[in-house]
mmCIF file of C-alpha atoms and ligand atoms in Angstrom:
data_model
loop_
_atom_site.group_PDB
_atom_site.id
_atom_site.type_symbol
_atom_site.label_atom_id
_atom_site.label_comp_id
_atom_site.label_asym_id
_atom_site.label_seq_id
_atom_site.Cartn_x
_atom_site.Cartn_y
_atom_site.Cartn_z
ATOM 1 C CA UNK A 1 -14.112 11.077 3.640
ATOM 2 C CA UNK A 2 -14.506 11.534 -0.092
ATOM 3 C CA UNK A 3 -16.350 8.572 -1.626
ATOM 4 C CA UNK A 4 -15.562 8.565 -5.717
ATOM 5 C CA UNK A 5 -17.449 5.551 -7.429
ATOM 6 C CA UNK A 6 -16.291 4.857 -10.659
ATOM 7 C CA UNK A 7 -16.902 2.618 -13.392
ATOM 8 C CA UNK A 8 -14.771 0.242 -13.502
ATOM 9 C CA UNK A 9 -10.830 -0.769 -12.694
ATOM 10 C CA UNK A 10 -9.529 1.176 -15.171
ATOM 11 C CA UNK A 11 -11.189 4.649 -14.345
ATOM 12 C CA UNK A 12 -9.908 3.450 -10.968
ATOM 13 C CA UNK A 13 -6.823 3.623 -11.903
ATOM 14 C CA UNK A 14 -6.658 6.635 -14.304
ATOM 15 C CA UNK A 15 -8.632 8.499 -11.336
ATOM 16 C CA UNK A 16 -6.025 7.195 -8.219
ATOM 17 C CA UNK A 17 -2.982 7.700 -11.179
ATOM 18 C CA UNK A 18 -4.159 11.242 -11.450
ATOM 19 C CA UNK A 19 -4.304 12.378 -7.204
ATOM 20 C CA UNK A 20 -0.767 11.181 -7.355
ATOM 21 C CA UNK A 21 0.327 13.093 -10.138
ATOM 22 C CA UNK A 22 -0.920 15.978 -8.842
ATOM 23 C CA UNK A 23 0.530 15.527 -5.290
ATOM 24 C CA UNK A 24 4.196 15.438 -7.450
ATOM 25 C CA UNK A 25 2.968 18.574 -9.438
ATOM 26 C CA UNK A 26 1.982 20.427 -6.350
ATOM 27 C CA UNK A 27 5.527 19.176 -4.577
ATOM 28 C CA UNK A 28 8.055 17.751 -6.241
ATOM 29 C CA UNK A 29 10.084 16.333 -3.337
ATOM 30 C CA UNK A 30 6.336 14.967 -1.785
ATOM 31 C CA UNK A 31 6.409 11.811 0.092
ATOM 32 C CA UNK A 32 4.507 9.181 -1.145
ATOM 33 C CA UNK A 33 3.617 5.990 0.754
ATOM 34 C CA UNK A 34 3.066 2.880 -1.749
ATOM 35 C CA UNK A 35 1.294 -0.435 -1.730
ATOM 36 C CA UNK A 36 1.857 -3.297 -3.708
ATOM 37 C CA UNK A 37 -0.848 -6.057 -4.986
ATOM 38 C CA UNK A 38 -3.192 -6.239 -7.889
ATOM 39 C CA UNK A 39 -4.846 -3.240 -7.026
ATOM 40 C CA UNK A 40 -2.676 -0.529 -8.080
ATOM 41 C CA UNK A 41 -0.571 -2.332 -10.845
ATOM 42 C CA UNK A 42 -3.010 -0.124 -12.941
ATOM 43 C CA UNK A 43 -2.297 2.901 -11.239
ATOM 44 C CA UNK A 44 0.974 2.098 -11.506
ATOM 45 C CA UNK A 45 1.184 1.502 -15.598
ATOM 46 C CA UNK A 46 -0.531 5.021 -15.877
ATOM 47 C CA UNK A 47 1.742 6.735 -14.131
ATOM 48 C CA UNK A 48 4.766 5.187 -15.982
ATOM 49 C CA UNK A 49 2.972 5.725 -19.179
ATOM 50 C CA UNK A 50 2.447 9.710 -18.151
ATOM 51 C CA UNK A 51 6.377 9.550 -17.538
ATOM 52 C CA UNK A 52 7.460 8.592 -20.420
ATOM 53 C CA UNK A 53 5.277 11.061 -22.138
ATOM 54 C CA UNK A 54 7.358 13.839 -20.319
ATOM 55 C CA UNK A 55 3.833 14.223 -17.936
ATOM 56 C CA UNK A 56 5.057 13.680 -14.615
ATOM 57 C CA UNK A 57 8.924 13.881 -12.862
ATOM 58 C CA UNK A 58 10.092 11.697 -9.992
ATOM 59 C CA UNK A 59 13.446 13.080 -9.692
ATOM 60 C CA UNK A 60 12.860 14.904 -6.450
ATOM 61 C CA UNK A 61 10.093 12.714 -5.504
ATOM 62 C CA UNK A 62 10.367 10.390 -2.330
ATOM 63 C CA UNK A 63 8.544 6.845 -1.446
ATOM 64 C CA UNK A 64 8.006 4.415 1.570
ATOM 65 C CA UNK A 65 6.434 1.154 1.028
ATOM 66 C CA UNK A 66 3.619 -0.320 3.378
ATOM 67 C CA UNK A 67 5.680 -3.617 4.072
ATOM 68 C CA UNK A 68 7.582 -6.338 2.986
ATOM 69 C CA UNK A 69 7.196 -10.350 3.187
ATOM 70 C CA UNK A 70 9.897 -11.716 5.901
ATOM 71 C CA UNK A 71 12.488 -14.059 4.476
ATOM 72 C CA UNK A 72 12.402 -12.918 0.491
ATOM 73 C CA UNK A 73 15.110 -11.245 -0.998
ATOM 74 C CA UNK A 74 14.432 -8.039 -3.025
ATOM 75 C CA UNK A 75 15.115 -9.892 -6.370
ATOM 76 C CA UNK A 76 12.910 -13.026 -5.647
ATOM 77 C CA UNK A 77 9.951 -11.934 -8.058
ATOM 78 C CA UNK A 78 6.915 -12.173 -5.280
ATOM 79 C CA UNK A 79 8.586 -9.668 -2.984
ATOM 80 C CA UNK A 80 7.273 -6.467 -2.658
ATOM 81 C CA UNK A 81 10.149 -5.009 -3.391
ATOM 82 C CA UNK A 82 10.582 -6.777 -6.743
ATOM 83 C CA UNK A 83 6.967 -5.699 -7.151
ATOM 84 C CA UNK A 84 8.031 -2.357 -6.953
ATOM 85 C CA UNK A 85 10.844 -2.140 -9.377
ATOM 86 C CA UNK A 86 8.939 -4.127 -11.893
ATOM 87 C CA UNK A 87 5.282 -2.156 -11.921
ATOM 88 C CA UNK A 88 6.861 1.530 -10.840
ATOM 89 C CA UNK A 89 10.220 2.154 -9.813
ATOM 90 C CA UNK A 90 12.501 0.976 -12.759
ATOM 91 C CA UNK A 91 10.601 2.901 -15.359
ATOM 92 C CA UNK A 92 10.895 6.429 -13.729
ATOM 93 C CA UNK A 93 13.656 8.612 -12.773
ATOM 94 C CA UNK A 94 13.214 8.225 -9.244
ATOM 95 C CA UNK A 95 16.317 8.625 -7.374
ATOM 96 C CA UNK A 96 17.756 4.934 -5.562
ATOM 97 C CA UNK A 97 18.178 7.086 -2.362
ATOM 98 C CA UNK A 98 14.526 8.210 -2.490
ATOM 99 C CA UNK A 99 13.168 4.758 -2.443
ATOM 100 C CA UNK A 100 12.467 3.148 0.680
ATOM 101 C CA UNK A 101 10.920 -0.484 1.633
ATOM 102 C CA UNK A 102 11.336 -3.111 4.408
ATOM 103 C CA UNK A 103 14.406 -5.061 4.337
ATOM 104 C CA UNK A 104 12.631 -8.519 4.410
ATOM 105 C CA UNK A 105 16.118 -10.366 4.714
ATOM 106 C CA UNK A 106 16.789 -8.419 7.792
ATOM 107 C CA UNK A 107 16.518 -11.601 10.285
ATOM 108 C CA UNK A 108 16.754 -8.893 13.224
ATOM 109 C CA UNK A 109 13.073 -7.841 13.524
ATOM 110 C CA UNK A 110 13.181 -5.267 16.038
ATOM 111 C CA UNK A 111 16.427 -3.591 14.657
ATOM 112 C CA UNK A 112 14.740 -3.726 11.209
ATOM 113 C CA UNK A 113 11.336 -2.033 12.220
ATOM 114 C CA UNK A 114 13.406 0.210 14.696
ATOM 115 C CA UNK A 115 15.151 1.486 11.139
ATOM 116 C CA UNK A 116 11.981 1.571 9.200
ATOM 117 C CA UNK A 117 10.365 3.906 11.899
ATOM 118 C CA UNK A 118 13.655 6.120 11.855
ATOM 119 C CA UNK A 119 12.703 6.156 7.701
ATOM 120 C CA UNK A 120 9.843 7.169 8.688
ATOM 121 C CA UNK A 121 10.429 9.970 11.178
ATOM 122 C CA UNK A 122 13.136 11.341 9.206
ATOM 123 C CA UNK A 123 10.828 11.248 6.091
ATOM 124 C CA UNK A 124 8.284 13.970 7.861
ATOM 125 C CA UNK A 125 4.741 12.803 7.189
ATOM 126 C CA UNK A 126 3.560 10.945 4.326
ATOM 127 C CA UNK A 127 1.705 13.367 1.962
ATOM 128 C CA UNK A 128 -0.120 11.212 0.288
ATOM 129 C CA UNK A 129 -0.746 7.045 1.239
ATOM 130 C CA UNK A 130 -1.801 4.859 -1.180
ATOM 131 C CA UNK A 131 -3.837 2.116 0.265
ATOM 132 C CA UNK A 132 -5.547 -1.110 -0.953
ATOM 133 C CA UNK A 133 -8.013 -3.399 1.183
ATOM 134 C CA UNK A 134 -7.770 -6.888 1.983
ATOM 135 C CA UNK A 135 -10.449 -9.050 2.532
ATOM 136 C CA UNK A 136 -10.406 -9.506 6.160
ATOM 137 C CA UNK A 137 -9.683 -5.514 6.271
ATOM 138 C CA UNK A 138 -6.004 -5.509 6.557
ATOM 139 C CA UNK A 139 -4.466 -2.123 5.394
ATOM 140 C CA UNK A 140 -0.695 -2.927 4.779
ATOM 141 C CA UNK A 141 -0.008 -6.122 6.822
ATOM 142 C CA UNK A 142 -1.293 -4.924 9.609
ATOM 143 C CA UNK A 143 -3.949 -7.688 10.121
ATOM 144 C CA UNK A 144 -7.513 -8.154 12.718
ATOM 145 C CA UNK A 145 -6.058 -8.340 16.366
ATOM 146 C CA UNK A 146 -7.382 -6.631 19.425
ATOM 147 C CA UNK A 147 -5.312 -3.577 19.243
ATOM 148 C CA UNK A 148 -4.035 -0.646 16.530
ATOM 149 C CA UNK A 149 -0.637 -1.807 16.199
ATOM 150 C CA UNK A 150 1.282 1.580 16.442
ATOM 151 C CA UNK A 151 4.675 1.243 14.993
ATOM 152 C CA UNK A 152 6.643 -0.922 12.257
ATOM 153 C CA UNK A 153 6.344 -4.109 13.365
ATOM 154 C CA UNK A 154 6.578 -7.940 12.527
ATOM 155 C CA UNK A 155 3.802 -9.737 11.951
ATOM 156 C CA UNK A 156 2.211 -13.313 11.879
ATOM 157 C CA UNK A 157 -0.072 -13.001 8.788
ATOM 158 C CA UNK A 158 -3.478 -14.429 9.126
ATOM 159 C CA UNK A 159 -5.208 -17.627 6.965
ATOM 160 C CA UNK A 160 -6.972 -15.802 5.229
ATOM 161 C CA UNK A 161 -3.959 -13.448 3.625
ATOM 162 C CA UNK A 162 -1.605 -16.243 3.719
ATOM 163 C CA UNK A 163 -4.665 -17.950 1.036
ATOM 164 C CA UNK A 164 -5.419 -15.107 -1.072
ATOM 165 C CA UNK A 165 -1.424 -14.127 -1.656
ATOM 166 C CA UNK A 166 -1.129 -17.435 -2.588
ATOM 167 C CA UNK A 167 -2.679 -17.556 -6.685
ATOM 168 C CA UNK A 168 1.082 -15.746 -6.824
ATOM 169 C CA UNK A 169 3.149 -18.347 -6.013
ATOM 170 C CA UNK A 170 3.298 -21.908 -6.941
ATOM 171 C CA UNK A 171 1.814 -23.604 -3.995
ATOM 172 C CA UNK A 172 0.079 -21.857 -0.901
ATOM 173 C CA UNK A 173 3.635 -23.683 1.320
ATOM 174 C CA UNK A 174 5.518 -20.802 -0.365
ATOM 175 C CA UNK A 175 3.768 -17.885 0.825
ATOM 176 C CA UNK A 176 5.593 -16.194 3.917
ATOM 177 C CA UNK A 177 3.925 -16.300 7.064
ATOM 178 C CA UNK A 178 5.693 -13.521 8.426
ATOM 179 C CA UNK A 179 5.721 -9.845 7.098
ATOM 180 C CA UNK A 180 6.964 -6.989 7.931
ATOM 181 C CA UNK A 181 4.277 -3.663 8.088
ATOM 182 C CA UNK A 182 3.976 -0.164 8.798
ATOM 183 C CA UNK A 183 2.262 0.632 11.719
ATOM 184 C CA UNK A 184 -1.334 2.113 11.702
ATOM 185 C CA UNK A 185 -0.575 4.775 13.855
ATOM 186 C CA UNK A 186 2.467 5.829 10.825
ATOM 187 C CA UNK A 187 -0.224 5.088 8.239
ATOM 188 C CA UNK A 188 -2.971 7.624 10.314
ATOM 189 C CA UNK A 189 -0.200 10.687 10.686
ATOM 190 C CA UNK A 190 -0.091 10.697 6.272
ATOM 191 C CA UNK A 191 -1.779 14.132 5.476
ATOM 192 C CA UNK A 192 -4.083 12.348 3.019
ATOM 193 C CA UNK A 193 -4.764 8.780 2.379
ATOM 194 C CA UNK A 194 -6.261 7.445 -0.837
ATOM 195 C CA UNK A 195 -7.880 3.928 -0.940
ATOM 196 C CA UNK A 196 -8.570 2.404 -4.035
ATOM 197 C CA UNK A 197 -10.467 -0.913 -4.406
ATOM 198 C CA UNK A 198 -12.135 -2.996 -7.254
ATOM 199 C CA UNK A 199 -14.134 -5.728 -7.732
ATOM 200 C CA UNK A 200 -17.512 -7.559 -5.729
ATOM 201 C CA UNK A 201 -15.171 -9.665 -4.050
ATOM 202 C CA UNK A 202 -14.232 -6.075 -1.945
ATOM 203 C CA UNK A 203 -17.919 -4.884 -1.464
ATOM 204 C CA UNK A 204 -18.592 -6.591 2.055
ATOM 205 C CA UNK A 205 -15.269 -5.458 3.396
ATOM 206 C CA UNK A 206 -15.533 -2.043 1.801
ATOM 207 C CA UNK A 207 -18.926 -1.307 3.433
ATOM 208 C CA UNK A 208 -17.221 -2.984 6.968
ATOM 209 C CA UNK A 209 -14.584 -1.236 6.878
ATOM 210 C CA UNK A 210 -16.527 2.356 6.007
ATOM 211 C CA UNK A 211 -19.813 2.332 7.728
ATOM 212 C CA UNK A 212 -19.012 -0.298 10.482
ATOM 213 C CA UNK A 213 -17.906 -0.495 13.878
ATOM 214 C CA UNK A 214 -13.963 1.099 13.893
ATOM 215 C CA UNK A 215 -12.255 -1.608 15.409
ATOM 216 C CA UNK A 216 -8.750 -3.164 15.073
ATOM 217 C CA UNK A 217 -10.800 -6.270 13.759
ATOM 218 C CA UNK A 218 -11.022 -4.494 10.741
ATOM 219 C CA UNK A 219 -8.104 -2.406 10.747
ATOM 220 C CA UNK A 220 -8.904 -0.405 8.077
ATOM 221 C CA UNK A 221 -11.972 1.259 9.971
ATOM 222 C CA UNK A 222 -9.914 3.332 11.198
ATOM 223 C CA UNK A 223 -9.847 5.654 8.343
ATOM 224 C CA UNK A 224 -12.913 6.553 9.576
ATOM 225 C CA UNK A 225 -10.988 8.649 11.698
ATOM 226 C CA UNK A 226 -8.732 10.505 9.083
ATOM 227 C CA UNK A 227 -9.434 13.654 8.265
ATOM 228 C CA UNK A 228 -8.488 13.554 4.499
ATOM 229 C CA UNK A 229 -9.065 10.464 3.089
ATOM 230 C CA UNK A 230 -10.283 9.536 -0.511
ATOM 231 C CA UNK A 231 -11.633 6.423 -1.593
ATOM 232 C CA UNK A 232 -12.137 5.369 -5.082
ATOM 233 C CA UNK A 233 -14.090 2.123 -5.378
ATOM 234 C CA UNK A 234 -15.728 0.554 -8.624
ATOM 235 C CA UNK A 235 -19.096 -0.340 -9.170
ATOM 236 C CA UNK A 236 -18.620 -3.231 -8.044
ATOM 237 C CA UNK A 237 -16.388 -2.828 -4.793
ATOM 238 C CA UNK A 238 -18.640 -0.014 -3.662
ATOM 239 C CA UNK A 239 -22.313 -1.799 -4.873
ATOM 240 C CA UNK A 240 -22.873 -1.785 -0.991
ATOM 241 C CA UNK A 241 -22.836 2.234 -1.126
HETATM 242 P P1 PGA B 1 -5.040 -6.824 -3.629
HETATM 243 O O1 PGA B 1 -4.493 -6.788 -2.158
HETATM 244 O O2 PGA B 1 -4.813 -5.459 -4.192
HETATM 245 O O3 PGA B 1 -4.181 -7.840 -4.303
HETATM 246 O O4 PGA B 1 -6.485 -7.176 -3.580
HETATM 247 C C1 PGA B 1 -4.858 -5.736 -1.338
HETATM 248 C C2 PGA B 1 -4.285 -5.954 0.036
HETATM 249 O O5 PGA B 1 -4.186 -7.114 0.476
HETATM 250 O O6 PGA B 1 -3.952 -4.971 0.692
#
């Protein structure tokens, strides 16, 4: 594990902006894995500022989001998907077939995360997964239980999510409960993972979630385990390190 601390959010996101840029340089048609929330909006404005300067080409490039609230349509604006379009996707010539996120409409669970998980195994692996942290140590929406969930799957989300998601919306009874999230185990086959986090709120959970116990408590201790990851952390999110 690669430990880059850097000054502050926006080297953050010049530094994760420029690992993905060079994944597309290195292979066009790479597949990326993508995460919404405030975390990499400035990753995101980078790397549609680098396109429009003729720096960086989508066209071959693929993507596959980390999850998807249950019950929101694409163009409600606090889905993930309309996240998405409005940060990344609608500013760069990515190709509509290339793009891939849950279908949070899709009231069938199990045939939904049956047909992410066929995304996914027809994708190949994920070259390079973006990651943010949550507080409780989520990685996608797959929250603290007792076990790794494996697969795509549908998921309850915990208090604790359900509150910090909600300075989005207009009142905390608006934030989905349900969620749909790639599994860990999908997450763990990407040949590299890069985790970017900013901000003291993060530091306890970063240092958990790094030099703890691994446990499916704090899901994202299991990066421990990956051989390739990168994590770039402000000052202040890695103060612990
Ligand atoms: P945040 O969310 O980037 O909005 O802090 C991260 C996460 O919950 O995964």
């Amino acid at each position: 594990m690669r430990i880059i601390k850097v000054k502050n959010y926006d080297e953050m996101s010049l530094n994760a902006a420029r690992i993905i840029c060079g994944h597309i340089a290195l292979k066009p048609n790479c597949v990326l894995g993508l995460a919404t929330g405030s975390t990499p909006i400035g990753t995101y404005a980078n790397l549609v500022k680098w396109y429009k300067e003729g720096g960086v080409d989508f066209s071959e490039t693929r993507t596959v989001n980390l999850d998807e609230y249950f019950g929101i349509s694409p163009d409600n604006e606090n889905s993930y998907s309309y996240f998405m379009y409005n940060h990344l996707l609608n500013h760069v010539n990515i190709k509509a077939e290339n793009i891939n996120i849950p279908n949070g409409m899709s009231h069938d669970t199990e045939t939904e995360c049956e047909r992410y998980d066929r995304v996914l195994d027809q994708l190949g692996s994920i070259d390079l997964q973006l990651l943010g942290i949550g507080h409780n140590g989520h990685v996608g929406f797959n929250e603290p239980s007792d076990i790794f969930v494996k697969k795509t799957h549908a998921i309850e989300l915990s208090k604790s999510t359900i509150k910090a998601n909600s300075r989005l919306f207009n009142h905390i009874d608006e934030v989905p409960t349900r969620a749909f999230t790639m599994g860990m185990q999908s997450i763990m086959k990407s040949k590299e993972i890069l985790l970017i986090a900013s901000g003291q709120d993060k530091a306890d959970i970063m240092y958990e979630a790094l030099c703890g116990p691994i446990t499916p408590q704090v899901p994202a201790s299991a990066l421990q385990l990956h051989q390739n990851v990168i994590v770039i952390g402000d000052e202040a999110a890695l103060s612990k390190f």
